[in-house]
mmCIF file of N, CA and C in Angstrom:
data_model
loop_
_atom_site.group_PDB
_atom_site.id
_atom_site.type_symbol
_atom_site.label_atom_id
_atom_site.label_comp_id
_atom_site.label_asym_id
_atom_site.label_seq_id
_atom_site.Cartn_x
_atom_site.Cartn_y
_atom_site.Cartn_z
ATOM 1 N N UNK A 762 28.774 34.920 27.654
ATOM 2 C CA UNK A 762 28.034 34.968 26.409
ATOM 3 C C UNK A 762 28.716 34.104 25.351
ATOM 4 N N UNK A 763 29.993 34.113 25.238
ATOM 5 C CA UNK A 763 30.402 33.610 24.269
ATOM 6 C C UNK A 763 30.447 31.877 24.558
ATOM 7 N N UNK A 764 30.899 31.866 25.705
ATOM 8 C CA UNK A 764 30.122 30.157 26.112
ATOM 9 C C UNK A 764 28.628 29.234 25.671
ATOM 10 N N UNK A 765 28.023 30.439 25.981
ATOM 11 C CA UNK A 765 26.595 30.162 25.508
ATOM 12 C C UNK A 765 26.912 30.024 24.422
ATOM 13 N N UNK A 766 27.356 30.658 23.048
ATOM 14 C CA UNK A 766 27.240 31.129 21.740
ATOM 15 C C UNK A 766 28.266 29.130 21.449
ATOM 16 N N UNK A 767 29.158 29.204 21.769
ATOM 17 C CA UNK A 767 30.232 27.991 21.586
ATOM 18 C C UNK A 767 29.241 26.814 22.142
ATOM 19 N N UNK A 768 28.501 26.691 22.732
ATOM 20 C CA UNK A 768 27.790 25.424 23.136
ATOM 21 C C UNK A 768 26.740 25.117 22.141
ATOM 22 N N UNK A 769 26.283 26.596 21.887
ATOM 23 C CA UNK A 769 25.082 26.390 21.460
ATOM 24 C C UNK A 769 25.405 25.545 19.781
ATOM 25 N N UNK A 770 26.725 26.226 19.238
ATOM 26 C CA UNK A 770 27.357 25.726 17.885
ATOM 27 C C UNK A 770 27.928 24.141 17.703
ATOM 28 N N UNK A 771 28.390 23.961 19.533
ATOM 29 C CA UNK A 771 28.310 22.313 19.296
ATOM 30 C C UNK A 771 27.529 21.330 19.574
ATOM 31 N N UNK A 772 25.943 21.713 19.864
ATOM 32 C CA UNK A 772 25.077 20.958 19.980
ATOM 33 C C UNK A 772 24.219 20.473 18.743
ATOM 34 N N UNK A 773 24.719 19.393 18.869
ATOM 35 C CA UNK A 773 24.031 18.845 17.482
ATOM 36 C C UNK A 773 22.652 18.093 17.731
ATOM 37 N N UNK A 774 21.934 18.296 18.448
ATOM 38 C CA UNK A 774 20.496 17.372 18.707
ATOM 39 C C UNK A 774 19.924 17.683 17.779
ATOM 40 N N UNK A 775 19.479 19.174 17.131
ATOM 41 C CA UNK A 775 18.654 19.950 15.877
ATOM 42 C C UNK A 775 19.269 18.977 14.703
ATOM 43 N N UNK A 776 20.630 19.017 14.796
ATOM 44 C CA UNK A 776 20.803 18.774 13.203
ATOM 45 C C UNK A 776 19.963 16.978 13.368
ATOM 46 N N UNK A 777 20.758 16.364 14.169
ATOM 47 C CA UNK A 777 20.240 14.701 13.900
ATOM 48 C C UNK A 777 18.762 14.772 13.790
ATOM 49 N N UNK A 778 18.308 15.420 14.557
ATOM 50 C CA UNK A 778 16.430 14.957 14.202
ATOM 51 C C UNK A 778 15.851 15.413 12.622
ATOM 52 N N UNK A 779 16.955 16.856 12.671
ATOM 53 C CA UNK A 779 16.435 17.126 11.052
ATOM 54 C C UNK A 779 16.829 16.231 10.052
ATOM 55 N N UNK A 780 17.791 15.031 10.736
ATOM 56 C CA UNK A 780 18.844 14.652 8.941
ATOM 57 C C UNK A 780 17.405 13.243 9.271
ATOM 58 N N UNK A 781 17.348 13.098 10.653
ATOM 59 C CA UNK A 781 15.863 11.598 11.163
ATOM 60 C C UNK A 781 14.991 12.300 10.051
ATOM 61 N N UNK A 782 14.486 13.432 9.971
ATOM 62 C CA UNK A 782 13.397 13.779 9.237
ATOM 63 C C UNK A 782 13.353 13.792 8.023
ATOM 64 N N UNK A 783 14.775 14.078 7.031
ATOM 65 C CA UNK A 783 15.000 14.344 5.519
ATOM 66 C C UNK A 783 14.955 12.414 5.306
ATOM 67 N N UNK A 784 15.526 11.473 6.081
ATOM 68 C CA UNK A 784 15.573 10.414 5.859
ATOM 69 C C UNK A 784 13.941 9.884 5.608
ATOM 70 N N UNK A 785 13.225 10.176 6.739
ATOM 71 C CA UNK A 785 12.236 9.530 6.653
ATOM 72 C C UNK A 785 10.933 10.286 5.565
ATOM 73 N N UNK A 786 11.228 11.190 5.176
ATOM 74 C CA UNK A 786 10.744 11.661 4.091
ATOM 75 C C UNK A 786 11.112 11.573 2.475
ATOM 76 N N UNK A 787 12.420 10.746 2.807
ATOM 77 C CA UNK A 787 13.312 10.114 1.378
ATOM 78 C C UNK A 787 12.400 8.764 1.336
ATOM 79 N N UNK A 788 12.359 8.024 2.747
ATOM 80 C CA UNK A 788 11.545 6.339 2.325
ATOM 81 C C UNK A 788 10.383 7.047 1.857
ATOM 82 N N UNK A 789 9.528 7.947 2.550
ATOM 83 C CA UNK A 789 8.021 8.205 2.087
ATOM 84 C C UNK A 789 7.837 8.274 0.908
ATOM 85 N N UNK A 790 8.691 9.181 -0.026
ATOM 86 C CA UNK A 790 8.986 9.434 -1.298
ATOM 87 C C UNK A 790 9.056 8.280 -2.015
ATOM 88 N N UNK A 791 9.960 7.478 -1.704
ATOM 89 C CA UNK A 791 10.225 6.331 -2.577
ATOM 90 C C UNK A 791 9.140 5.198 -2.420
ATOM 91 N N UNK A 792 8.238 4.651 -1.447
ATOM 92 C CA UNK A 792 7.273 4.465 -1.098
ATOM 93 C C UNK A 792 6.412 4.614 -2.137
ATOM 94 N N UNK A 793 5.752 5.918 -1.948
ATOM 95 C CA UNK A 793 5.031 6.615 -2.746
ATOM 96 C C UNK A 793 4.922 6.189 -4.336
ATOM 97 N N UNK A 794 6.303 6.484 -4.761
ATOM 98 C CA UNK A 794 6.910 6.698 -6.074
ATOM 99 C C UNK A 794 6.731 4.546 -6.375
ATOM 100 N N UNK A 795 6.829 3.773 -5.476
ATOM 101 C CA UNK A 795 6.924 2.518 -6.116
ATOM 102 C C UNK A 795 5.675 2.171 -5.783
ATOM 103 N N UNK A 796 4.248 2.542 -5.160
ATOM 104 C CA UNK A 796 3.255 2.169 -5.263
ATOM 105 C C UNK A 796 2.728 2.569 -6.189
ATOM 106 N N UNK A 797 2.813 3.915 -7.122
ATOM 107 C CA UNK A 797 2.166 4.472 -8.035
ATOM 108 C C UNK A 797 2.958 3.171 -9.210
ATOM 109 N N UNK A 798 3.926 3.273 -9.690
ATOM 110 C CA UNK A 798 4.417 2.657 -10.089
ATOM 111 C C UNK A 798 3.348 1.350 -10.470
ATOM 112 N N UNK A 799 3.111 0.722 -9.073
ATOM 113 C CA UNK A 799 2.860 -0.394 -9.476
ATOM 114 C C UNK A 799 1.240 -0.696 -9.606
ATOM 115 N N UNK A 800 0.537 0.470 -8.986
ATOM 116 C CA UNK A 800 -0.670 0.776 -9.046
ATOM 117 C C UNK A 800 -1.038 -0.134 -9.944
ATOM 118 N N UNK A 801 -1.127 0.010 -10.881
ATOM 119 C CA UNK A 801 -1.800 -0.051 -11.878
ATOM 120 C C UNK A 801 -2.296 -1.614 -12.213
ATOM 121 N N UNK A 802 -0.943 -2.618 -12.172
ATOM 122 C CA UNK A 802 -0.646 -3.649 -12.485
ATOM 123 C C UNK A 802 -1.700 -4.574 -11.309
ATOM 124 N N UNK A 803 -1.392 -4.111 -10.332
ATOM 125 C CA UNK A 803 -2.374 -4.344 -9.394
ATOM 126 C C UNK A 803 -3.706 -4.357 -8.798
ATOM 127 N N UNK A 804 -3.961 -3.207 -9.818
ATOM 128 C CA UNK A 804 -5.239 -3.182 -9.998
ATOM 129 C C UNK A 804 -6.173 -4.337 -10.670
ATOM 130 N N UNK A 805 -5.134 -4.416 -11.921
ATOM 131 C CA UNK A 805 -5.454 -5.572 -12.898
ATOM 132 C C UNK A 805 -5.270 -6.557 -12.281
ATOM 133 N N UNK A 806 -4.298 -7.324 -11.766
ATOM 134 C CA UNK A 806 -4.398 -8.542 -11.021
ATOM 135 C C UNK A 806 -5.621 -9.019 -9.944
ATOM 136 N N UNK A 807 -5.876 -7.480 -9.468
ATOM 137 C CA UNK A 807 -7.154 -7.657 -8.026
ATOM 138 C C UNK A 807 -8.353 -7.662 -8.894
ATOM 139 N N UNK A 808 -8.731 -6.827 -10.382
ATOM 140 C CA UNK A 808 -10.108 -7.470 -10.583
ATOM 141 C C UNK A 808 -10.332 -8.708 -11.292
ATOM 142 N N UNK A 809 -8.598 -9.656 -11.696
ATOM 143 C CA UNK A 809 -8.904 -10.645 -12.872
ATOM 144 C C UNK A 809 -9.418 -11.472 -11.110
ATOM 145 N N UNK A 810 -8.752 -11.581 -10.212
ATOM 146 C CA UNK A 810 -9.258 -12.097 -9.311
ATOM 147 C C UNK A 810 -10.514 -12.040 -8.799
ATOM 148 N N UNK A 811 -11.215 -10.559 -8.893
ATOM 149 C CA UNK A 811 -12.509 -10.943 -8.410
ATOM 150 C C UNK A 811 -13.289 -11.805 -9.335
ATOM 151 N N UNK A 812 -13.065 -11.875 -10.467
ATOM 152 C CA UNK A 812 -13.921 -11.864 -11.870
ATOM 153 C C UNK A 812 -13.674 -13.528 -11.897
ATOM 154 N N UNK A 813 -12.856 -14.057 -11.056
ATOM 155 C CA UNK A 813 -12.567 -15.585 -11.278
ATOM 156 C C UNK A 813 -13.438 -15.667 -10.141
ATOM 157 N N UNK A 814 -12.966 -15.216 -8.853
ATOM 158 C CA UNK A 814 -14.344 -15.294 -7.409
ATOM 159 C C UNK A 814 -15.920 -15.794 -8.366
ATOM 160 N N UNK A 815 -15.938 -14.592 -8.707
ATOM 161 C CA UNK A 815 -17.217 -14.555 -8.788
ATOM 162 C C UNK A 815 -17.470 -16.063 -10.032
ATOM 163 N N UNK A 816 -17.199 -15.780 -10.675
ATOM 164 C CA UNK A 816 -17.234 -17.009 -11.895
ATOM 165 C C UNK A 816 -17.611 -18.137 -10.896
ATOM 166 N N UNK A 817 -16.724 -18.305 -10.481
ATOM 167 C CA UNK A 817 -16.601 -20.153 -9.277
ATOM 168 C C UNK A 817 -18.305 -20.296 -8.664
ATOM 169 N N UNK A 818 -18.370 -18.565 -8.023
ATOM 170 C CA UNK A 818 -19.783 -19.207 -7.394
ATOM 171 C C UNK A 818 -20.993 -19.089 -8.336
ATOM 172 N N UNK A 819 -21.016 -18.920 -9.460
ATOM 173 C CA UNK A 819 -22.267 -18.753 -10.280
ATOM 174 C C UNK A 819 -22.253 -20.566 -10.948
ATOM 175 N N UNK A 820 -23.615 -20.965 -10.786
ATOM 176 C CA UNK A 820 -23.851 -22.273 -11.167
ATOM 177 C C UNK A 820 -23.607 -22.476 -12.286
ATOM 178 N N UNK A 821 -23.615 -23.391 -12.908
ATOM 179 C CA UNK A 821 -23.489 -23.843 -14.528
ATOM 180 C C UNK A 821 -25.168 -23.899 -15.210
ATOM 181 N N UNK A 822 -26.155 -24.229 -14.528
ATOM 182 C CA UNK A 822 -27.079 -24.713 -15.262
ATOM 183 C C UNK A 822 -28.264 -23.981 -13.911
ATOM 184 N N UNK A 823 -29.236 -23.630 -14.404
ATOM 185 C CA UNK A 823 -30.448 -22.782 -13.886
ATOM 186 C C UNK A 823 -31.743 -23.670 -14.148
ATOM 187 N N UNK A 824 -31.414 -25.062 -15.016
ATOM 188 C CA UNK A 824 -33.320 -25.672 -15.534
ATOM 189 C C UNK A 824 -33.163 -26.481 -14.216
ATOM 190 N N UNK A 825 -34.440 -26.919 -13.920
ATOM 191 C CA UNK A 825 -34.729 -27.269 -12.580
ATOM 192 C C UNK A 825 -34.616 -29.164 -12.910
ATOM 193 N N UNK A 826 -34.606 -30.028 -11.916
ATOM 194 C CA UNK A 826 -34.233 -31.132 -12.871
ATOM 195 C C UNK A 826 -36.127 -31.840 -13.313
ATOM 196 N N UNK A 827 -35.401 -33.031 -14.186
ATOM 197 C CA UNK A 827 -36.897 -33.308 -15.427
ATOM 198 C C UNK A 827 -37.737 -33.957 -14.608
ATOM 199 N N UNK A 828 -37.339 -34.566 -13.368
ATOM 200 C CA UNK A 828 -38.538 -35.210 -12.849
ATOM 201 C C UNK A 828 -39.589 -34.062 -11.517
ATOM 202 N N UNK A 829 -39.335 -33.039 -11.884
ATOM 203 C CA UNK A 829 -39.854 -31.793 -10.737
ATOM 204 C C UNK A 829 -40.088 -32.415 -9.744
ATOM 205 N N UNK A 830 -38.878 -33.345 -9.068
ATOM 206 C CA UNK A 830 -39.597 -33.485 -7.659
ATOM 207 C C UNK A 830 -38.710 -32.307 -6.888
ATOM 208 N N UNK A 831 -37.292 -31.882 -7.403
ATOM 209 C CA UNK A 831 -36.773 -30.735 -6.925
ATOM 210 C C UNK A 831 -35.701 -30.950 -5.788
ATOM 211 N N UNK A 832 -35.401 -32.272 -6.081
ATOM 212 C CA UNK A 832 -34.212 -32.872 -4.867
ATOM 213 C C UNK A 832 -34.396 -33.763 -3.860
#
């Protein structure tokens, strides 16, 4: 019994997967924490971009030309 009890105290497989798990829930966190962060800024950058998209493809002029033959 007490073998069992002494093995069982130096097996460390539990602890490493738990310290794998606190780690990978520290990047998630920080992750998290620098997308909110930057949310925002990004947002603004992605619609000045659509708003230029769109600009480029809208024509300049809509009158049809003066001799109506139409091209």
């Amino acid at each position: 019994m007490f073998a069992q009890l002494s093995a069982f105290w130096r097996d460390e497989d539990g602890a490493t997967a738990i310290e794998y798990g606190l780690i990978a829930g520290l990047i998630a966190v920080v992750i998290i924490a620098g997308l909110t962060a930057l949310g925002g800024g990004l947002n603004g950058l992605f619609t000045r971009i659509n708003n230029a998209l769109i600009n480029v493809g809208t024509p300049a002029s809509s009158t049809p030309p003066a001799n109506g033959s139409g091209g």
